[in-house]
PDB file of C-alpha atoms and ligand atoms in Angstrom:
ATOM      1  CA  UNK A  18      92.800  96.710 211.398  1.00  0.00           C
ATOM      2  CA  UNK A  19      89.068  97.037 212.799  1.00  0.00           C
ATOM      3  CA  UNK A  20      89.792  96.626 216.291  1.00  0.00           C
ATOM      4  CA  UNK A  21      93.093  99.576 216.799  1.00  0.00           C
ATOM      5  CA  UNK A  22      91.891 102.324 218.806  1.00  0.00           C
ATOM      6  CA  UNK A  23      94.232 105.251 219.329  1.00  0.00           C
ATOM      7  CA  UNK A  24      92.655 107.458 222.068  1.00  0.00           C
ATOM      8  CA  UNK A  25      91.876 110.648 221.502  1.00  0.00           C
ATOM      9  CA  UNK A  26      89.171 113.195 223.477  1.00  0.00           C
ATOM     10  CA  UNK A  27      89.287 113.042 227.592  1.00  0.00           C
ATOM     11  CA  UNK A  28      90.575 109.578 227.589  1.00  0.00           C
ATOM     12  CA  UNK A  29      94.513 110.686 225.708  1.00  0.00           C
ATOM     13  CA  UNK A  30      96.940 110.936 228.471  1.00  0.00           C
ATOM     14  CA  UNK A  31     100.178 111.009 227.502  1.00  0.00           C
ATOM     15  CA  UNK A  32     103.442 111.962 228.598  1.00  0.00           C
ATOM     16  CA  UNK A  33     107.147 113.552 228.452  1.00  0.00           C
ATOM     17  CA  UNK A  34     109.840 111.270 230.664  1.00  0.00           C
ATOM     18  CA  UNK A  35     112.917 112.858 230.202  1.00  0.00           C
ATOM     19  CA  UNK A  36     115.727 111.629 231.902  1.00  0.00           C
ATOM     20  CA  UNK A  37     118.120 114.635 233.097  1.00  0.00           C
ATOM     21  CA  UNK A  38     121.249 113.279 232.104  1.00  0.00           C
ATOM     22  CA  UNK A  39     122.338 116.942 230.624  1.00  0.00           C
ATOM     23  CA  UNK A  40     120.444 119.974 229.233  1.00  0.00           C
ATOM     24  CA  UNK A  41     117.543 119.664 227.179  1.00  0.00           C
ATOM     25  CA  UNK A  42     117.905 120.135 223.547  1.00  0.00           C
ATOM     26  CA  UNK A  43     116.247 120.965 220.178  1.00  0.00           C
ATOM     27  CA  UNK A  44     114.978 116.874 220.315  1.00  0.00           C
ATOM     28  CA  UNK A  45     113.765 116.522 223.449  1.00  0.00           C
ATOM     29  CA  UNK A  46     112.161 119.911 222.433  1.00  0.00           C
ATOM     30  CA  UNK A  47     109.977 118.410 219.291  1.00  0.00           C
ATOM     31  CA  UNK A  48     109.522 115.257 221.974  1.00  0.00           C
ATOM     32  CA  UNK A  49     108.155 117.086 224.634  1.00  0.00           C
ATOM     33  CA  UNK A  50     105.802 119.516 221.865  1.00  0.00           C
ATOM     34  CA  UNK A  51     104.788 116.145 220.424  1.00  0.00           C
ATOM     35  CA  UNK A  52     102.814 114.855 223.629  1.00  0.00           C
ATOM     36  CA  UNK A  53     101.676 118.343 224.467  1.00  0.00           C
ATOM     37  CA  UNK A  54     100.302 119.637 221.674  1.00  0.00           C
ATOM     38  CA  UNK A  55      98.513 116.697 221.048  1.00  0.00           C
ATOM     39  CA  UNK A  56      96.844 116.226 224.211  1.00  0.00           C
ATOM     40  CA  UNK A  57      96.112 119.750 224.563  1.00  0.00           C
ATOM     41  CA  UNK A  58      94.347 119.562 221.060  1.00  0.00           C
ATOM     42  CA  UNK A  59      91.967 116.683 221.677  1.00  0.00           C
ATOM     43  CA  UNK A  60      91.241 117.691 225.465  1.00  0.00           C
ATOM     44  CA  UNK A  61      93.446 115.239 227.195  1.00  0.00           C
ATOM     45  CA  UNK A  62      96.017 115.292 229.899  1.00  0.00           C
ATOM     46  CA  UNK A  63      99.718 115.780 229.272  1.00  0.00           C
ATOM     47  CA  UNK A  64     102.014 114.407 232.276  1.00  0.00           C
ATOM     48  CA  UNK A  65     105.611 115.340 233.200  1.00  0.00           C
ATOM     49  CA  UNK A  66     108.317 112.783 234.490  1.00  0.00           C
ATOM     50  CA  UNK A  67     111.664 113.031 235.621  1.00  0.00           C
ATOM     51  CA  UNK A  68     113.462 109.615 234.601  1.00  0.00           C
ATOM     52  CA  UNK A  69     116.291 110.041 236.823  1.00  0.00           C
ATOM     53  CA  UNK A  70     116.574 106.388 238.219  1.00  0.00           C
ATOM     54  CA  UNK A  71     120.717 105.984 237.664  1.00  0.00           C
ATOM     55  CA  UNK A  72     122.657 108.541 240.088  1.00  0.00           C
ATOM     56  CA  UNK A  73     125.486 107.936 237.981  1.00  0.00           C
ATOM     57  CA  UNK A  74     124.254 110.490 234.852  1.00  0.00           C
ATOM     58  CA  UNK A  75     121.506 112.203 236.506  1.00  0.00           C
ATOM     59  CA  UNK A  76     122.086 115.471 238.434  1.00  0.00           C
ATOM     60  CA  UNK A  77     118.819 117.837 240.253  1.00  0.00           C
ATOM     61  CA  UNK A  78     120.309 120.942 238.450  1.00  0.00           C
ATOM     62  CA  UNK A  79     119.748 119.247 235.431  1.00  0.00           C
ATOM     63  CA  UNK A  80     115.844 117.988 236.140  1.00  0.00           C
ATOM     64  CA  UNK A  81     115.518 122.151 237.761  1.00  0.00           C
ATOM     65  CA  UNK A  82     116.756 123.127 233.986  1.00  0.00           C
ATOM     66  CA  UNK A  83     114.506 120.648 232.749  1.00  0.00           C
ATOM     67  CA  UNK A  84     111.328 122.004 234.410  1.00  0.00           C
ATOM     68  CA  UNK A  85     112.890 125.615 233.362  1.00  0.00           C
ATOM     69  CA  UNK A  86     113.200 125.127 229.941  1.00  0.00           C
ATOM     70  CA  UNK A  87     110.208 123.396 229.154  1.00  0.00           C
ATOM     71  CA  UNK A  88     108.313 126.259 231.204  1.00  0.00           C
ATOM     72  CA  UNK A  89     109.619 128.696 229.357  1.00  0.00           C
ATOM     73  CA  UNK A  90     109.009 127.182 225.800  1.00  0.00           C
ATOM     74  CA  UNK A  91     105.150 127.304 226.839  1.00  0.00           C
ATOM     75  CA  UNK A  92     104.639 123.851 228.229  1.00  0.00           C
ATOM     76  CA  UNK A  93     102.204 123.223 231.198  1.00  0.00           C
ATOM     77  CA  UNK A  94     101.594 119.937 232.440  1.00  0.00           C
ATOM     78  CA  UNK A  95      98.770 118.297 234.698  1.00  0.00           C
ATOM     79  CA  UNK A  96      99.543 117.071 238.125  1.00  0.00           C
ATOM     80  CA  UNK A  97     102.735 117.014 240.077  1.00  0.00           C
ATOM     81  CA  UNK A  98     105.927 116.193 238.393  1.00  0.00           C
ATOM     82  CA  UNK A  99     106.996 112.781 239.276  1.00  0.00           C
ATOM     83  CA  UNK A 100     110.532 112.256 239.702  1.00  0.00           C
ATOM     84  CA  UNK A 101     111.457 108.066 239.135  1.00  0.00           C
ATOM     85  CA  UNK A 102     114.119 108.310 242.026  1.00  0.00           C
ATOM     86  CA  UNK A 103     111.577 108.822 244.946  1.00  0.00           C
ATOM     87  CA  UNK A 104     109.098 105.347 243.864  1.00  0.00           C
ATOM     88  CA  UNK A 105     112.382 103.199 244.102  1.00  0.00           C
ATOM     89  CA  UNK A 106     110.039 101.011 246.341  1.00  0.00           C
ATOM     90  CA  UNK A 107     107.663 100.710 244.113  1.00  0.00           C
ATOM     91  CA  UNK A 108     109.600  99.081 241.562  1.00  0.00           C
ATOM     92  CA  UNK A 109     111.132  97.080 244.456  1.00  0.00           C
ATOM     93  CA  UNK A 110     107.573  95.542 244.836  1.00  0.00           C
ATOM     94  CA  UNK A 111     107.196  94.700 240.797  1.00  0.00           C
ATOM     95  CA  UNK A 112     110.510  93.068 241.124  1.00  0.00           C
ATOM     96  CA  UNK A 113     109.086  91.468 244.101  1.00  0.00           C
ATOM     97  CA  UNK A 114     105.871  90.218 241.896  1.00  0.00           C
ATOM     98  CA  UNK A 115     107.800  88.843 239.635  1.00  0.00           C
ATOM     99  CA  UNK A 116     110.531  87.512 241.341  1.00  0.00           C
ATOM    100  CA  UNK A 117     107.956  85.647 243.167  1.00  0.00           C
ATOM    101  CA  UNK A 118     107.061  83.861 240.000  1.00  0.00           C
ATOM    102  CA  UNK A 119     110.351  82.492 239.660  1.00  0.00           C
ATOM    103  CA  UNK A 120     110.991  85.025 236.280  1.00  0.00           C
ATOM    104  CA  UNK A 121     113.896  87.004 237.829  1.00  0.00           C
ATOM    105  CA  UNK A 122     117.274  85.396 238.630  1.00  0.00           C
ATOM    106  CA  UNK A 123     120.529  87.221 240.101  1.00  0.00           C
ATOM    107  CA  UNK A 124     123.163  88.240 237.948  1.00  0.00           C
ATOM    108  CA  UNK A 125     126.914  88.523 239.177  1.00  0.00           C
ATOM    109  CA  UNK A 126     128.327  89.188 236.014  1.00  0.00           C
ATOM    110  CA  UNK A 127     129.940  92.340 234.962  1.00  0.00           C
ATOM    111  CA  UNK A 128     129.946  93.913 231.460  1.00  0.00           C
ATOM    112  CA  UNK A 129     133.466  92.986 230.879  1.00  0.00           C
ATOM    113  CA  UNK A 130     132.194  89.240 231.803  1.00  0.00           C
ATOM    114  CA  UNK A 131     129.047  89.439 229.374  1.00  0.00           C
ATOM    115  CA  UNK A 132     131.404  90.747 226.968  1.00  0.00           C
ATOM    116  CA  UNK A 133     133.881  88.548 227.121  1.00  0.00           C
ATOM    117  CA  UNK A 134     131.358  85.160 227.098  1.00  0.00           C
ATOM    118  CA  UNK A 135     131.417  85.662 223.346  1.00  0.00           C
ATOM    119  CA  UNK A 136     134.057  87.202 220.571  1.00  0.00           C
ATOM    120  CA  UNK A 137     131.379  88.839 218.502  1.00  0.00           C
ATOM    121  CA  UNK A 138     128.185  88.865 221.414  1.00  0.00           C
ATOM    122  CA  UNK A 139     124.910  88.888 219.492  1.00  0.00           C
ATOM    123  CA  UNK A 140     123.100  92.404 220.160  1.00  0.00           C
ATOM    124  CA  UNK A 141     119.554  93.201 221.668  1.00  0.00           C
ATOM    125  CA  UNK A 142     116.982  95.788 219.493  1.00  0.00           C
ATOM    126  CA  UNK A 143     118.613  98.396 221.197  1.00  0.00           C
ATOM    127  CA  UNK A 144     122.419  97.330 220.487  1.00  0.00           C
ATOM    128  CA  UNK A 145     122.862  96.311 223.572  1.00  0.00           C
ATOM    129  CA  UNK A 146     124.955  92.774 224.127  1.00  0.00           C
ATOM    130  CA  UNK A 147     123.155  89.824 224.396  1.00  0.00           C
ATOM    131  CA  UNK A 148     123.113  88.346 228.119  1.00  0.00           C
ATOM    132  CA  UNK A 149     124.939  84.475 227.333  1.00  0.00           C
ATOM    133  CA  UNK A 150     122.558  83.263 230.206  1.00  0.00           C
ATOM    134  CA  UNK A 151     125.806  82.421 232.282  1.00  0.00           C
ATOM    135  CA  UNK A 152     123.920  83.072 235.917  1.00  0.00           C
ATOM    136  CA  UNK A 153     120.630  81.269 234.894  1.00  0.00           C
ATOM    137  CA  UNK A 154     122.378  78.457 234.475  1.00  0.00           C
ATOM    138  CA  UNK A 155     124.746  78.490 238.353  1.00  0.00           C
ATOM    139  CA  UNK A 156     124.364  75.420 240.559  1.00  0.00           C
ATOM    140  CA  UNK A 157     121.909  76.664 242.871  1.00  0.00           C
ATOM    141  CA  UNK A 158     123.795  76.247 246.124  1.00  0.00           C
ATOM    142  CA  UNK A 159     126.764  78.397 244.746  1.00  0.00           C
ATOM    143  CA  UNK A 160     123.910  80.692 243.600  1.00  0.00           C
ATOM    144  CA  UNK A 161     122.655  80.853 247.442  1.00  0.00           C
ATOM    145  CA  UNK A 162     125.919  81.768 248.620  1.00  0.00           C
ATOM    146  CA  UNK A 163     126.614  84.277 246.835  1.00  0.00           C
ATOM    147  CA  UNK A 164     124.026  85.714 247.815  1.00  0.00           C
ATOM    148  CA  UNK A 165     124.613  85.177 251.060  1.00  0.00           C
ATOM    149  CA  UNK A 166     127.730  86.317 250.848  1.00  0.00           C
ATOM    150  CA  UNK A 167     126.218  89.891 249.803  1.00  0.00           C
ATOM    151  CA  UNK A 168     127.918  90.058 246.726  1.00  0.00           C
ATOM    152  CA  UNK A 169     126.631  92.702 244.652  1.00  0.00           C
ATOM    153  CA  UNK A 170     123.930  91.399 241.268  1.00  0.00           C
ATOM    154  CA  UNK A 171     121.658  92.839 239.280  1.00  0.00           C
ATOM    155  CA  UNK A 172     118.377  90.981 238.204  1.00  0.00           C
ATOM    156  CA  UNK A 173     117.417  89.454 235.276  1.00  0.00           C
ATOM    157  CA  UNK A 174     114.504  88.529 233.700  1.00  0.00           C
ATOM    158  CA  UNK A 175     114.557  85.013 232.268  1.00  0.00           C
ATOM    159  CA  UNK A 176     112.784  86.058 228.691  1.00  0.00           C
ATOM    160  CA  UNK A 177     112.108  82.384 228.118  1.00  0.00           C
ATOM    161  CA  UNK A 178     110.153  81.953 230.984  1.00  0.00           C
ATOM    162  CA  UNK A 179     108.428  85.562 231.211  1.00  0.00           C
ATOM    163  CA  UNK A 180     107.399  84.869 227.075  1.00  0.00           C
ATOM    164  CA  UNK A 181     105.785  81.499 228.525  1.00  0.00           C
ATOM    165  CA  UNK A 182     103.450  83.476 230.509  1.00  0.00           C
ATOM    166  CA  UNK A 183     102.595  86.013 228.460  1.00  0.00           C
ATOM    167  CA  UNK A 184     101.752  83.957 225.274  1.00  0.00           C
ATOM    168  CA  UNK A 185     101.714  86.057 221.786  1.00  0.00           C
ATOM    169  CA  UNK A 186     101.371  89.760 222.037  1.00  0.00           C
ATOM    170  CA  UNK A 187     101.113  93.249 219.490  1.00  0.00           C
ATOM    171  CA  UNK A 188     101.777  96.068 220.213  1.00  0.00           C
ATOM    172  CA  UNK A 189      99.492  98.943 218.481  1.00  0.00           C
ATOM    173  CA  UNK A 190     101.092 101.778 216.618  1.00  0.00           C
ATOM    174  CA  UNK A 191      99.784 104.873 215.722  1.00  0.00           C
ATOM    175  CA  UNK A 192      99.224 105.163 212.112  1.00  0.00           C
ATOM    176  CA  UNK A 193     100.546 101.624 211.550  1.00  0.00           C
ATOM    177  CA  UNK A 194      98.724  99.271 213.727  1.00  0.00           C
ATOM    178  CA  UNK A 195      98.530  96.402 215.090  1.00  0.00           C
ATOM    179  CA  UNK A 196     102.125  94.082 215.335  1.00  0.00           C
ATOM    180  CA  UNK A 197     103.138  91.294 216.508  1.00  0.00           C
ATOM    181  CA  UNK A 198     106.111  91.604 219.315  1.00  0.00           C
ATOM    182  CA  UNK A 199     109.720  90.071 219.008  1.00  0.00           C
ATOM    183  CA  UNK A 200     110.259  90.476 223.228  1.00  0.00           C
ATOM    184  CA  UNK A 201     112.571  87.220 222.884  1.00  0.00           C
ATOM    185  CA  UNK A 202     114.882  89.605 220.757  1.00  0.00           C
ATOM    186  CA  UNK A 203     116.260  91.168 223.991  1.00  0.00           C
ATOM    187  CA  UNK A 204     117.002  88.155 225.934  1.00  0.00           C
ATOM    188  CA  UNK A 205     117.477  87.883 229.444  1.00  0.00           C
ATOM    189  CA  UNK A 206     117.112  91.567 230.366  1.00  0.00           C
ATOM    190  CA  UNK A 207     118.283  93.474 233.595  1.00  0.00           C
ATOM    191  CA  UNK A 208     115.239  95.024 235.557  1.00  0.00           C
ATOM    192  CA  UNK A 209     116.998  95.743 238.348  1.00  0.00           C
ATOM    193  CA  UNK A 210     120.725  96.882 238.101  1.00  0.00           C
ATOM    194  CA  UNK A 211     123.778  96.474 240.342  1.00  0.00           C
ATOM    195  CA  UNK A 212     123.671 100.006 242.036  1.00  0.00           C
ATOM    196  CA  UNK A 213     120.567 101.005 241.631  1.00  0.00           C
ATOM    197  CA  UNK A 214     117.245  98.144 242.577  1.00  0.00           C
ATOM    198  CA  UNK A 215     115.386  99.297 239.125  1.00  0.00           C
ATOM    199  CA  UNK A 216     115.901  99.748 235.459  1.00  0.00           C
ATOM    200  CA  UNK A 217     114.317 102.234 232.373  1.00  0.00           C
ATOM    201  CA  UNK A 218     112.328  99.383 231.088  1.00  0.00           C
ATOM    202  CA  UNK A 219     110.757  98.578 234.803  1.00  0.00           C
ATOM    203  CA  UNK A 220     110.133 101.876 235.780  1.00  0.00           C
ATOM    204  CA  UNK A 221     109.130 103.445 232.102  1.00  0.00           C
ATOM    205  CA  UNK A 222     106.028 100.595 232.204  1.00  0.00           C
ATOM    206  CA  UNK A 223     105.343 100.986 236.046  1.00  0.00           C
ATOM    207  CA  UNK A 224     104.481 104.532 235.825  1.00  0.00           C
ATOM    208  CA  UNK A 225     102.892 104.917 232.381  1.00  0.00           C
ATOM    209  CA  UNK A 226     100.682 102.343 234.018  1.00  0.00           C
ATOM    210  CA  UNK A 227     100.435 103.977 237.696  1.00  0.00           C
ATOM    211  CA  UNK A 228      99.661 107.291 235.422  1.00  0.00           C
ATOM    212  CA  UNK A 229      97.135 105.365 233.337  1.00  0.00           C
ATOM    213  CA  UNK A 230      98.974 106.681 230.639  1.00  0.00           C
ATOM    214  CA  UNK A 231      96.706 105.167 227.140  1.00  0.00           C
ATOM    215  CA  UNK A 232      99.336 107.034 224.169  1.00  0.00           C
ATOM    216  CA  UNK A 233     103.139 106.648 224.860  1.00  0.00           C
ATOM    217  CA  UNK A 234     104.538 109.446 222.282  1.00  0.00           C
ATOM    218  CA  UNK A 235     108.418 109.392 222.576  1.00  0.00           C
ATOM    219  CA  UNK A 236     110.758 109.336 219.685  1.00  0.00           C
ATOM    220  CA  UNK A 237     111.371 106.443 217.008  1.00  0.00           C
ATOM    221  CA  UNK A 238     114.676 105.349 218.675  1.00  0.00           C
ATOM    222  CA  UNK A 239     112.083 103.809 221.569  1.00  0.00           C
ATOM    223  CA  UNK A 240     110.324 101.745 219.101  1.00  0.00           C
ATOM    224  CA  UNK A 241     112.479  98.523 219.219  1.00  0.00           C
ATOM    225  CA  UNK A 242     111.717  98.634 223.720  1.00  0.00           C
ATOM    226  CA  UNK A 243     108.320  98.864 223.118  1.00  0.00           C
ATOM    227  CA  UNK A 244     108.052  94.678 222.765  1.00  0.00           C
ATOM    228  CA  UNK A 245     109.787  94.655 225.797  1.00  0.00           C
ATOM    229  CA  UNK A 246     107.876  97.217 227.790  1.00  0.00           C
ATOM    230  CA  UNK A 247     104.188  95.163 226.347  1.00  0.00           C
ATOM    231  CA  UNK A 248     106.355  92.083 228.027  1.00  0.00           C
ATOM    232  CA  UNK A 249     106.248  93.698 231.540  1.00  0.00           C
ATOM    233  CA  UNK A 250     103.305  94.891 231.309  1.00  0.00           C
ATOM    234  CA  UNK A 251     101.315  91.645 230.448  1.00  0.00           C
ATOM    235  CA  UNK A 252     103.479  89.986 233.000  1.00  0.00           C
ATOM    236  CA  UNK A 253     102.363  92.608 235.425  1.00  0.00           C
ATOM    237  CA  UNK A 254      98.621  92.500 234.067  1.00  0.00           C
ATOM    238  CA  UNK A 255      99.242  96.007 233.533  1.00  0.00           C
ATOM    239  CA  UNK A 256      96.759  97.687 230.559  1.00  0.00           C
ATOM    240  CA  UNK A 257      98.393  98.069 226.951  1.00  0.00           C
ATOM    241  CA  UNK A 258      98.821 101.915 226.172  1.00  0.00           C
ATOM    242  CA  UNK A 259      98.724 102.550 222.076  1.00  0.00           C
ATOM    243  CA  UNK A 260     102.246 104.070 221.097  1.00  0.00           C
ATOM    244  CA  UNK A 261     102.645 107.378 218.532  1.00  0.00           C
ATOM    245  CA  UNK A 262     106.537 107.165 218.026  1.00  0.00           C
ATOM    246  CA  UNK A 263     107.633 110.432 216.335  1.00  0.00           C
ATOM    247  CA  UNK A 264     111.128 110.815 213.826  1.00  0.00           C
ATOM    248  CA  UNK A 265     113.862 112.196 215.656  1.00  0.00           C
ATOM    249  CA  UNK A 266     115.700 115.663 214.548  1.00  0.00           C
ATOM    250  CA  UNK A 267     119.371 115.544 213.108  1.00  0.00           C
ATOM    251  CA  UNK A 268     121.773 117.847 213.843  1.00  0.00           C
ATOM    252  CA  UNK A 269     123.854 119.853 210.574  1.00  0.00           C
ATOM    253  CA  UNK A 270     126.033 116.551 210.713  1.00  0.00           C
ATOM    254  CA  UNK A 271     123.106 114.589 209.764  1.00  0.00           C
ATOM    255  CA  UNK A 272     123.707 112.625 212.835  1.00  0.00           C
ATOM    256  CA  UNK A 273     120.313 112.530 215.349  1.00  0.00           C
ATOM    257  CA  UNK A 274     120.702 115.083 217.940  1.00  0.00           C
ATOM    258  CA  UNK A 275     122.175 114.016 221.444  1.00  0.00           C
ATOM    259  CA  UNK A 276     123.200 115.794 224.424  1.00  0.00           C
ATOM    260  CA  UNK A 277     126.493 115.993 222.697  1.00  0.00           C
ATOM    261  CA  UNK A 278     125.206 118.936 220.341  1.00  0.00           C
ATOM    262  CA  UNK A 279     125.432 121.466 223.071  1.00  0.00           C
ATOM    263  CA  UNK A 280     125.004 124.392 220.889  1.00  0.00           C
ATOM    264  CA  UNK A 281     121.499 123.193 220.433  1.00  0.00           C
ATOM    265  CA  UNK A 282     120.338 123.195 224.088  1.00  0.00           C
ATOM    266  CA  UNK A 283     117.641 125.141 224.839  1.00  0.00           C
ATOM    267  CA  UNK A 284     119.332 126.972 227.380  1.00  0.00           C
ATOM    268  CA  UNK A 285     122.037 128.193 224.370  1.00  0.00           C
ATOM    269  CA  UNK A 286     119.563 129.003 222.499  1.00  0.00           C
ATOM    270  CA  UNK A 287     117.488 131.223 224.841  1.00  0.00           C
ATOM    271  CA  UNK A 288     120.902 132.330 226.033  1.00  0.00           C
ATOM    272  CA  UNK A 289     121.587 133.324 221.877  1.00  0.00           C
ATOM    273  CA  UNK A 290     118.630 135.212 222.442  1.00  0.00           C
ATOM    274  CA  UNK A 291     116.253 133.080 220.813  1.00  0.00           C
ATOM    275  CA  UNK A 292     111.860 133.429 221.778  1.00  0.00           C
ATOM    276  CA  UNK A 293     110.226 130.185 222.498  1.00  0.00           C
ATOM    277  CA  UNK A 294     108.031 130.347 219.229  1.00  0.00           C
ATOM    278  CA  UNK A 295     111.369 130.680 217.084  1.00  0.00           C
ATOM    279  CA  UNK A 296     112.707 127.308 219.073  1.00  0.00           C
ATOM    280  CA  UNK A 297     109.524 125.620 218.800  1.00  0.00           C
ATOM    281  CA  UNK A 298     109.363 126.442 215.163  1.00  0.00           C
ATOM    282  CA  UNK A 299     113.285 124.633 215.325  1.00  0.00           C
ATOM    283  CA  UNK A 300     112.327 121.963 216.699  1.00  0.00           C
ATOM    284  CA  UNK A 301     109.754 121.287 213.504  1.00  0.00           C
ATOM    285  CA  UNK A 302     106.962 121.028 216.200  1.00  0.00           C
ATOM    286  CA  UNK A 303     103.785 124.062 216.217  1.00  0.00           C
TER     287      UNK A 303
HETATM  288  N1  LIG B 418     113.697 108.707 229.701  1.00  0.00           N
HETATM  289  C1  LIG B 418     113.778 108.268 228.338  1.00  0.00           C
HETATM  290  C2  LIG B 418     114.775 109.120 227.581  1.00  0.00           C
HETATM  291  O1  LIG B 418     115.043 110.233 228.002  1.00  0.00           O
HETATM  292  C3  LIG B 418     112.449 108.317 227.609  1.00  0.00           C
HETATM  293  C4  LIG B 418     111.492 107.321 228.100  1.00  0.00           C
HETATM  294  C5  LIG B 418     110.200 107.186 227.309  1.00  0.00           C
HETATM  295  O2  LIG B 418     109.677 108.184 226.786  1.00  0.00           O
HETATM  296  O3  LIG B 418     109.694 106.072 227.262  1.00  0.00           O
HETATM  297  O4  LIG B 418     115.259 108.686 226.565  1.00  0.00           O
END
């Protein structure tokens, strides 16, 4: 269509968010290459984040190895690094925004309870279970005092309400487009979880937008958020970045490399004695 513009020149910023839940591998090497190279090729800037929001899978030695490894495969970045777990107000204050809107609503459920509301749950984009809506719908007194009470709840957003708002949206693709976005798909989502007050979606679109980040490169498995992250940020009046979603490498198994392939960190590999221009030729990235 006429009217997609992927940025390119001074005005690309883009981005590698890894969250260190474990060693970085051959994937999150042909990730990270993805965003770099390109910006560095048309002249743009190329920011680093540290997605480590949930205390429960995230450890420092793992973000240190993450700054390590990418150093020593070549990669420089522009600016400091930010690290997700020192802006938790910041996200507090979206929540706040939108909370104040009435498109939030506390959710006391656990996943054994969403689970359990149906025998075969319908499943989000992203395979996660579909919320049943059970707290949206609590008398509003018992609602209150639980609350009250201080009984622990995460926060949902109540999709019906938030799609209202927004009113149609697309999302623009490199390569492919412009496309018209299913948000509804994920129902009523948690932006704010039980132990920690934020989520991946809230704090992925809060600081590609604090960054003025205009091309979100990430691999393909992202794609299906993407509705969901142009949700929040209409909501938030937040500007649309275009998105370049790359294929993701597979491992001998033909399974997509995880963090469960440790043999194919870069750590082992520079450990096997491996240069960076042998791993970056791996990870099918120049
Ligand atoms: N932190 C996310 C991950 O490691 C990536 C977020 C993104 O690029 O949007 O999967």
């Amino acid at each position: 269509m006429n009217d997609v513009h992927i940025p390119t020149g001074p005005a690309l910023r883009t981005r590698f968010a890894p969250s260190p839940t474990g060693l970085l591998h051959l994937g999150h090497a042909c990730s990270a290459l993805a965003g770099w190279s390109r910006a560095r090729s048309a002249g743009g800037r190329f920011l680093l984040r540290l997605e480590d929001i949930d205390p429960g899978r995230c450890r420092p030695e793992w973000a240190d190895a993450a700054i390590r490894d990418l150093r020593w495969l070549g990669l420089d970045w522009d600016g400091p690094v930010r690290v997700q777990s020192a802006h938790l107000a910041e996200y507090r204050r979206t929540l706040d925004s939108l909370g104040a809107r009435g498109l939030l609503y506390p959710c006391f459920c656990s996943r054994a309870d969403v689970l359990a509301a149906g025998s075969a749950p319908h499943r989000a984009p992203d395979g996660a279970a579909l919320y049943p809506g059970t707290c949206r719908r609590l008398d509003p007194g018992l609602r209150a005092a639980r609350l009250a009470a201080g009984e622990a709840h995460a926060l949902r957003l109540d999709m019906a309400a938030a799609c209202r708002v927004a009113g149609p949206l697309d999302r623009i693709e490199d390569g492919q487009g412009r496309t018209r976005c299913h948000p509804e798909r994920f129902g009523d989502v948690v932006l704010a979880r039980k132990e920690v007050p934020a989520s991946y979606h809230l704090c992925v679109t809060h600081d590609d937008a604090l960054a003025g980040i205009t091309l979100v490169t990430r691999g393909v498995d992202l794609l299906p958020a993407t509705d969901l992250h142009r949700l929040l940020q209409a909501l938030m009046g937040w500007p649309a970045p275009a998105y370049a979603h790359h294929p993701l490498l597979h491992g001998p198994d033909g399974r997509r490399l995880a963090k469960r392939d440790g043999a194919a960190s870069l750590a082992a590999l520079r450990a096997q004695g491996l240069d960076p221009r042998e791993v970056r030729a791996m990870a099918g990235c120049r």
